mmCIF file of C-alpha atoms in Angstrom:
data_model
loop_
_atom_site.group_PDB
_atom_site.id
_atom_site.type_symbol
_atom_site.label_atom_id
_atom_site.label_comp_id
_atom_site.label_asym_id
_atom_site.label_seq_id
_atom_site.Cartn_x
_atom_site.Cartn_y
_atom_site.Cartn_z
ATOM 1 C CA GLY A 1 0.000 0.000 0.000
ATOM 2 C CA ASN A 2 0.862 3.662 0.278
ATOM 3 C CA SER A 3 2.123 5.148 3.524
ATOM 4 C CA VAL A 4 4.413 7.831 4.900
ATOM 5 C CA THR A 5 6.381 7.665 8.128
ATOM 6 C CA GLN A 6 7.791 10.787 9.764
ATOM 7 C CA MET A 7 10.016 11.178 12.745
ATOM 8 C CA GLU A 8 8.164 11.702 15.985
ATOM 9 C CA GLY A 9 8.040 15.208 17.346
ATOM 10 C CA PRO A 10 8.103 17.620 18.875
ATOM 11 C CA VAL A 11 11.398 19.002 17.650
ATOM 12 C CA THR A 12 12.767 21.956 19.608
ATOM 13 C CA LEU A 13 15.699 23.980 18.278
ATOM 14 C CA SER A 14 17.450 27.254 18.917
ATOM 15 C CA GLU A 15 17.452 29.891 16.233
ATOM 16 C CA GLU A 16 20.117 29.301 13.534
ATOM 17 C CA ALA A 17 20.370 25.593 14.329
ATOM 18 C CA PHE A 18 20.364 22.936 11.604
ATOM 19 C CA LEU A 19 17.094 21.115 11.014
ATOM 20 C CA THR A 20 16.429 17.614 9.746
ATOM 21 C CA ILE A 21 13.008 15.989 9.737
ATOM 22 C CA ASN A 22 13.115 12.420 8.497
ATOM 23 C CA CYS A 23 10.495 11.022 6.140
ATOM 24 C CA THR A 24 10.307 7.588 4.540
ATOM 25 C CA TYR A 25 7.613 6.153 2.345
ATOM 26 C CA THR A 26 6.150 3.052 0.765
ATOM 27 C CA ALA A 27 4.232 3.335 -2.467
ATOM 28 C CA THR A 28 2.471 1.046 -4.919
ATOM 29 C CA GLY A 29 3.571 3.146 -7.876
ATOM 30 C CA TYR A 30 6.156 5.808 -8.658
ATOM 31 C CA PRO A 31 5.167 8.671 -6.394
ATOM 32 C CA SER A 32 5.666 12.388 -6.277
ATOM 33 C CA LEU A 33 6.736 13.570 -2.843
ATOM 34 C CA PHE A 34 5.744 16.678 -0.923
ATOM 35 C CA TRP A 35 6.366 18.653 2.215
ATOM 36 C CA TYR A 36 3.500 20.746 3.523
ATOM 37 C CA VAL A 37 3.718 23.234 6.392
ATOM 38 C CA GLN A 38 0.960 24.254 8.785
ATOM 39 C CA TYR A 39 1.485 27.452 10.756
ATOM 40 C CA PRO A 40 -0.475 27.837 14.005
ATOM 41 C CA GLY A 41 -4.205 28.162 13.388
ATOM 42 C CA GLU A 42 -3.901 27.934 9.617
ATOM 43 C CA GLY A 43 -4.432 25.442 6.821
ATOM 44 C CA LEU A 44 -1.669 23.580 5.027
ATOM 45 C CA GLN A 45 0.668 25.250 2.558
ATOM 46 C CA LEU A 46 2.762 23.438 0.009
ATOM 47 C CA LEU A 47 6.399 23.972 0.992
ATOM 48 C CA LEU A 48 8.208 21.978 -1.688
ATOM 49 C CA LYS A 49 7.899 18.940 -3.870
ATOM 50 C CA ALA A 50 9.883 16.534 -6.031
ATOM 51 C CA THR A 51 8.504 14.376 -8.802
ATOM 52 C CA LYS A 52 11.298 11.947 -9.665
ATOM 53 C CA ALA A 53 14.323 10.249 -8.180
ATOM 54 C CA ASP A 54 17.269 12.515 -7.291
ATOM 55 C CA ASP A 55 15.179 15.660 -7.734
ATOM 56 C CA LYS A 56 15.706 18.271 -5.052
ATOM 57 C CA GLY A 57 12.780 20.423 -3.984
ATOM 58 C CA SER A 58 13.593 23.724 -2.328
ATOM 59 C CA ASN A 59 11.771 26.755 -0.968
ATOM 60 C CA LYS A 60 12.364 29.355 1.772
ATOM 61 C CA GLY A 61 15.730 27.790 2.621
ATOM 62 C CA PHE A 62 14.252 24.313 3.052
ATOM 63 C CA GLU A 63 15.427 21.422 0.896
ATOM 64 C CA ALA A 64 14.510 17.788 0.396
ATOM 65 C CA THR A 65 15.964 15.250 -2.030
ATOM 66 C CA TYR A 66 13.960 12.366 -3.486
ATOM 67 C CA ARG A 67 15.977 9.227 -2.681
ATOM 68 C CA LYS A 68 14.445 6.231 -4.380
ATOM 69 C CA GLU A 69 17.095 3.798 -3.155
ATOM 70 C CA THR A 70 16.302 4.583 0.484
ATOM 71 C CA THR A 71 12.641 5.565 -0.128
ATOM 72 C CA SER A 72 13.254 8.788 1.741
ATOM 73 C CA PHE A 73 12.516 12.502 1.419
ATOM 74 C CA HIS A 74 14.120 14.146 4.443
ATOM 75 C CA LEU A 75 13.509 17.842 5.049
ATOM 76 C CA GLU A 76 16.518 20.033 5.888
ATOM 77 C CA LYS A 77 17.268 23.654 6.611
ATOM 78 C CA GLY A 78 20.674 25.024 7.444
ATOM 79 C CA SER A 79 19.592 27.786 9.819
ATOM 80 C CA VAL A 80 16.099 27.841 11.276
ATOM 81 C CA GLN A 81 14.251 30.947 12.384
ATOM 82 C CA VAL A 82 11.570 31.505 14.997
ATOM 83 C CA SER A 83 9.117 32.039 12.140
ATOM 84 C CA ASP A 84 9.713 28.430 10.993
ATOM 85 C CA SER A 85 7.841 27.156 14.039
ATOM 86 C CA ALA A 86 5.036 25.065 12.580
ATOM 87 C CA VAL A 87 3.889 21.515 11.915
ATOM 88 C CA TYR A 88 5.516 19.848 8.907
ATOM 89 C CA PHE A 89 3.825 17.072 6.944
ATOM 90 C CA CYS A 90 5.467 14.732 4.483
ATOM 91 C CA ALA A 91 3.166 13.318 1.806
ATOM 92 C CA LEU A 92 3.121 11.253 -1.367
ATOM 93 C CA MET A 93 0.932 11.086 -4.438
ATOM 94 C CA ASN A 94 1.108 8.310 -6.973
ATOM 95 C CA ARG A 95 1.941 9.823 -10.327
ATOM 96 C CA GLY A 96 -0.738 9.577 -12.949
ATOM 97 C CA SER A 97 -3.413 9.296 -10.313
ATOM 98 C CA THR A 98 -6.705 10.663 -11.623
ATOM 99 C CA LEU A 99 -7.910 11.337 -8.109
ATOM 100 C CA GLY A 100 -4.742 13.085 -6.997
ATOM 101 C CA ARG A 101 -4.974 11.543 -3.564
ATOM 102 C CA LEU A 102 -2.322 12.506 -1.025
ATOM 103 C CA TYR A 103 -1.075 10.156 1.665
ATOM 104 C CA PHE A 104 0.213 12.091 4.684
ATOM 105 C CA GLY A 105 2.550 11.348 7.521
ATOM 106 C CA ARG A 106 1.407 12.227 11.039
ATOM 107 C CA GLY A 107 3.221 15.535 11.076
ATOM 108 C CA THR A 108 6.195 16.825 13.055
ATOM 109 C CA GLN A 109 5.849 19.817 15.348
ATOM 110 C CA LEU A 110 8.840 22.175 15.158
ATOM 111 C CA THR A 111 9.415 24.870 17.767
ATOM 112 C CA VAL A 112 12.283 27.323 17.330
ATOM 113 C CA TRP A 113 13.388 29.427 20.296
ATOM 114 C CA PRO A 114 15.180 32.776 19.941
ATOM 115 C CA SER B 1 -5.448 32.734 -9.827
ATOM 116 C CA GLN B 2 -7.201 30.122 -7.776
ATOM 117 C CA THR B 3 -8.504 30.618 -4.248
ATOM 118 C CA ILE B 4 -10.295 28.396 -1.793
ATOM 119 C CA HIS B 5 -12.650 29.574 0.921
ATOM 120 C CA GLN B 6 -14.021 27.823 3.966
ATOM 121 C CA TRP B 7 -16.599 28.972 6.467
ATOM 122 C CA PRO B 8 -17.200 29.367 9.193
ATOM 123 C CA ALA B 9 -13.685 29.741 10.565
ATOM 124 C CA THR B 10 -14.698 28.610 14.042
ATOM 125 C CA LEU B 11 -17.769 26.819 15.301
ATOM 126 C CA VAL B 12 -18.919 25.671 18.733
ATOM 127 C CA GLN B 13 -21.846 23.269 18.673
ATOM 128 C CA PRO B 14 -23.658 21.128 21.260
ATOM 129 C CA VAL B 15 -23.700 17.360 20.988
ATOM 130 C CA GLY B 16 -26.615 16.182 18.863
ATOM 131 C CA SER B 17 -26.898 19.377 16.832
ATOM 132 C CA PRO B 18 -26.581 19.454 13.024
ATOM 133 C CA LEU B 19 -23.537 20.630 11.112
ATOM 134 C CA SER B 20 -22.905 22.283 7.781
ATOM 135 C CA LEU B 21 -19.442 23.380 6.675
ATOM 136 C CA GLU B 22 -18.942 24.940 3.285
ATOM 137 C CA CYS B 23 -15.991 25.085 0.937
ATOM 138 C CA THR B 24 -15.821 26.927 -2.376
ATOM 139 C CA VAL B 25 -13.072 27.163 -4.963
ATOM 140 C CA GLU B 26 -12.600 30.016 -7.399
ATOM 141 C CA GLY B 27 -10.561 30.273 -10.538
ATOM 142 C CA THR B 28 -10.665 26.692 -11.761
ATOM 143 C CA SER B 29 -13.144 24.280 -13.307
ATOM 144 C CA ASN B 30 -13.991 20.670 -12.456
ATOM 145 C CA PRO B 31 -11.546 20.379 -9.561
ATOM 146 C CA ASN B 32 -11.159 17.307 -7.415
ATOM 147 C CA LEU B 33 -12.325 18.258 -3.920
ATOM 148 C CA TYR B 34 -11.417 16.775 -0.556
ATOM 149 C CA TRP B 35 -12.449 16.997 3.088
ATOM 150 C CA TYR B 36 -9.882 16.186 5.772
ATOM 151 C CA ARG B 37 -10.118 16.157 9.535
ATOM 152 C CA GLN B 38 -7.257 16.862 11.861
ATOM 153 C CA ALA B 39 -7.956 15.881 15.471
ATOM 154 C CA ALA B 40 -5.911 17.553 18.197
ATOM 155 C CA GLY B 41 -2.328 16.324 18.067
ATOM 156 C CA ARG B 42 -3.081 13.925 15.248
ATOM 157 C CA GLY B 43 -2.337 13.732 11.564
ATOM 158 C CA LEU B 44 -4.684 14.316 8.660
ATOM 159 C CA GLN B 45 -7.521 11.931 7.960
ATOM 160 C CA LEU B 46 -9.168 11.968 4.551
ATOM 161 C CA LEU B 47 -12.940 11.907 5.023
ATOM 162 C CA PHE B 48 -14.448 12.428 1.562
ATOM 163 C CA TYR B 49 -13.384 13.188 -1.956
ATOM 164 C CA SER B 50 -15.234 14.172 -5.097
ATOM 165 C CA VAL B 51 -14.245 14.104 -8.755
ATOM 166 C CA GLY B 52 -17.389 15.840 -10.011
ATOM 167 C CA ILE B 53 -20.848 17.187 -9.214
ATOM 168 C CA GLY B 54 -22.854 14.686 -7.219
ATOM 169 C CA GLN B 55 -19.940 12.222 -7.068
ATOM 170 C CA ILE B 56 -18.856 11.596 -3.479
ATOM 171 C CA SER B 57 -16.612 8.878 -2.129
ATOM 172 C CA SER B 58 -16.250 8.194 1.574
ATOM 173 C CA GLU B 59 -13.031 7.013 3.139
ATOM 174 C CA VAL B 60 -14.175 6.467 6.703
ATOM 175 C CA PRO B 61 -17.729 5.414 7.697
ATOM 176 C CA GLN B 62 -19.083 7.757 10.349
ATOM 177 C CA ASN B 63 -21.930 10.145 11.062
ATOM 178 C CA LEU B 64 -20.666 12.729 8.578
ATOM 179 C CA SER B 65 -21.727 13.143 4.964
ATOM 180 C CA ALA B 66 -20.621 15.301 2.056
ATOM 181 C CA SER B 67 -22.325 16.796 -0.955
ATOM 182 C CA ARG B 68 -21.241 18.634 -4.066
ATOM 183 C CA PRO B 69 -24.218 20.563 -5.392
ATOM 184 C CA GLN B 70 -22.137 22.711 -7.739
ATOM 185 C CA ASP B 71 -18.851 22.248 -9.558
ATOM 186 C CA ARG B 72 -16.807 24.313 -7.096
ATOM 187 C CA GLN B 73 -18.810 23.855 -3.915
ATOM 188 C CA PHE B 74 -18.248 21.104 -1.369
ATOM 189 C CA ILE B 75 -20.319 20.755 1.796
ATOM 190 C CA LEU B 76 -19.673 18.644 4.892
ATOM 191 C CA SER B 77 -22.711 17.823 6.992
ATOM 192 C CA SER B 78 -23.940 15.928 9.979
ATOM 193 C CA LYS B 79 -27.435 15.367 11.329
ATOM 194 C CA LYS B 80 -26.246 14.828 14.911
ATOM 195 C CA LEU B 81 -22.771 15.800 16.095
ATOM 196 C CA LEU B 82 -20.742 13.634 18.459
ATOM 197 C CA LEU B 83 -18.038 14.780 20.853
ATOM 198 C CA SER B 84 -15.540 12.893 18.709
ATOM 199 C CA ASP B 85 -16.387 15.122 15.732
ATOM 200 C CA SER B 86 -14.374 17.947 17.278
ATOM 201 C CA GLY B 87 -11.345 18.877 15.230
ATOM 202 C CA PHE B 88 -9.934 21.024 12.496
ATOM 203 C CA TYR B 89 -11.628 20.455 9.140
ATOM 204 C CA LEU B 90 -9.705 21.208 5.998
ATOM 205 C CA CYS B 91 -10.978 21.404 2.457
ATOM 206 C CA ALA B 92 -8.583 20.965 -0.442
ATOM 207 C CA TRP B 93 -8.675 20.964 -4.223
ATOM 208 C CA SER B 94 -6.582 19.634 -7.050
ATOM 209 C CA VAL B 95 -6.728 19.429 -10.816
ATOM 210 C CA GLU B 96 -5.937 16.268 -12.716
ATOM 211 C CA GLY B 97 -2.364 16.403 -13.950
ATOM 212 C CA TRP B 98 -1.183 19.076 -11.511
ATOM 213 C CA GLU B 99 -0.180 16.525 -8.857
ATOM 214 C CA THR B 100 -0.607 19.004 -6.030
ATOM 215 C CA GLN B 101 -3.391 19.708 -3.578
ATOM 216 C CA TYR B 102 -4.162 23.189 -2.269
ATOM 217 C CA PHE B 103 -5.741 23.663 1.099
ATOM 218 C CA GLY B 104 -8.224 26.107 2.522
ATOM 219 C CA PRO B 105 -7.780 27.940 5.830
ATOM 220 C CA GLY B 106 -9.811 25.374 7.759
ATOM 221 C CA THR B 107 -12.750 25.334 10.167
ATOM 222 C CA ARG B 108 -12.152 24.681 13.830
ATOM 223 C CA LEU B 109 -15.105 22.740 15.277
ATOM 224 C CA LEU B 110 -15.641 22.199 18.986
ATOM 225 C CA VAL B 111 -18.476 19.936 20.041
ATOM 226 C CA LEU B 112 -19.513 20.329 23.685
#
């Protein structure tokens, strides 16, 4: 089946620290991979995505590389800010899916202290 | 550009009361539409999805229902709310071939 596993949170970091949030997946097809971010009290926003192996998605200083050999899509940022405090969701979508269904991980809460 | 609206933003309802949450999308035609629920401290649970007017598929059997009376309108309903229906309800849309879903701002529902 299709599933996404994220590292358990919460993650607490000081400003300017390095961030890694691990994400691994299983998929029945050849998926596209996503990271969504949810700021407090808001809906989800697409942060970045990658559609094929070895692609790197990037946005707002965040990066994630599609690793087919390890079925992973880990999220990284070199220097986090207080404004990055949010919940981060890893997700997959099987390519060519008419429905466009997303399969989400459980989310990882990130808190950044000044 | 496309936008998605949800209302109300916040709702407090007594147990046993009815529910109607509305979601509308602007700027696109024939979108796929989705309802998710996010319980406190939990991940996202897909409740319903729709690929066209009047076409609703349910992922999880429960006391909620969904309807799509117009192309860009998606409604989540209940005849009698349960305490366990409390949560954050998110509507999302996608278009075939785009391979991305876009989410609305959500409705926070508290059932007392």
